Amino acid sequence: VTSDQSLPRCWEHGCNGRTFSCAENYRRHIRERSGGSRAQCPGCHHQFSRKSNLDAHIASGKC
């Protein structure tokens, strides 16, 4: 088990030092919070920060 002190932390976006289990999760968090590219539903135009969430939205028939 890794100590909390060695885990990546975010002090921006009102995260108050939120910890991440690995550097890749931290990088994804920063990328999503920085307003980078967003996936948009072609049916209802709702925007998602992750393409996987868009895919799940479309597959569920919610729009």
Coordinates of C-alpha atoms in Angstrom, one line a residue:
V1 CA 0.0 0.0 0.0
T2 CA 1.3 3.4 -1.0
S3 CA 1.3 6.3 1.6
D4 CA -1.0 9.3 0.8
Q5 CA 2.1 11.5 0.7
S6 CA 3.5 9.9 -2.4
L7 CA 0.2 10.0 -4.3
P8 CA -0.5 12.8 -6.9
R9 CA -2.7 15.5 -5.4
C10 CA -4.8 18.3 -6.9
W11 CA -5.0 21.6 -5.2
E12 CA -6.8 23.4 -8.0
H13 CA -10.4 23.4 -9.2
G14 CA -11.6 23.4 -5.5
C15 CA -10.2 19.9 -5.1
N16 CA -8.6 20.6 -1.7
G17 CA -5.7 18.2 -2.2
R18 CA -7.7 15.3 -3.7
T19 CA -5.4 12.3 -4.1
F20 CA -5.3 10.0 -7.2
S21 CA -4.2 6.4 -7.2
C22 CA -1.8 6.9 -10.1
A23 CA -0.3 9.7 -12.2
E24 CA -2.4 8.8 -15.2
N25 CA -5.6 9.4 -13.3
Y26 CA -4.3 12.7 -12.1
R27 CA -3.3 13.7 -15.7
R28 CA -6.8 12.8 -16.9
H29 CA -8.4 14.8 -14.1
I30 CA -6.3 17.9 -15.0
R31 CA -7.1 17.4 -18.7
E32 CA -10.9 17.1 -18.0
R33 CA -11.0 20.0 -15.6
S34 CA -9.0 22.3 -17.9
G35 CA -11.9 22.3 -20.4
G36 CA -10.1 20.3 -23.1
S37 CA -11.9 18.6 -25.9
R38 CA -15.3 17.3 -25.0
A39 CA -17.4 14.6 -26.7
Q40 CA -20.8 15.7 -27.9
C41 CA -23.9 13.5 -28.5
P42 CA -25.0 13.8 -32.1
G43 CA -28.7 13.3 -31.1
C44 CA -29.2 15.7 -28.1
H45 CA -25.9 17.6 -28.2
H46 CA -25.1 16.9 -24.6
Q47 CA -21.4 17.2 -23.9
F48 CA -19.3 14.7 -22.0
S49 CA -15.8 15.0 -20.6
R50 CA -15.1 11.4 -21.5
K51 CA -15.9 9.5 -24.7
S52 CA -16.7 6.4 -22.7
N53 CA -19.6 8.3 -21.0
L54 CA -20.8 9.5 -24.4
D55 CA -20.7 5.9 -25.6
A56 CA -22.7 4.7 -22.6
H57 CA -25.2 7.5 -23.1
I58 CA -25.8 6.5 -26.7
A59 CA -26.0 2.8 -25.9
S60 CA -28.6 3.4 -23.2
G61 CA -30.9 5.3 -25.6
K62 CA -31.2 8.3 -23.3
C63 CA -31.4 10.9 -25.9

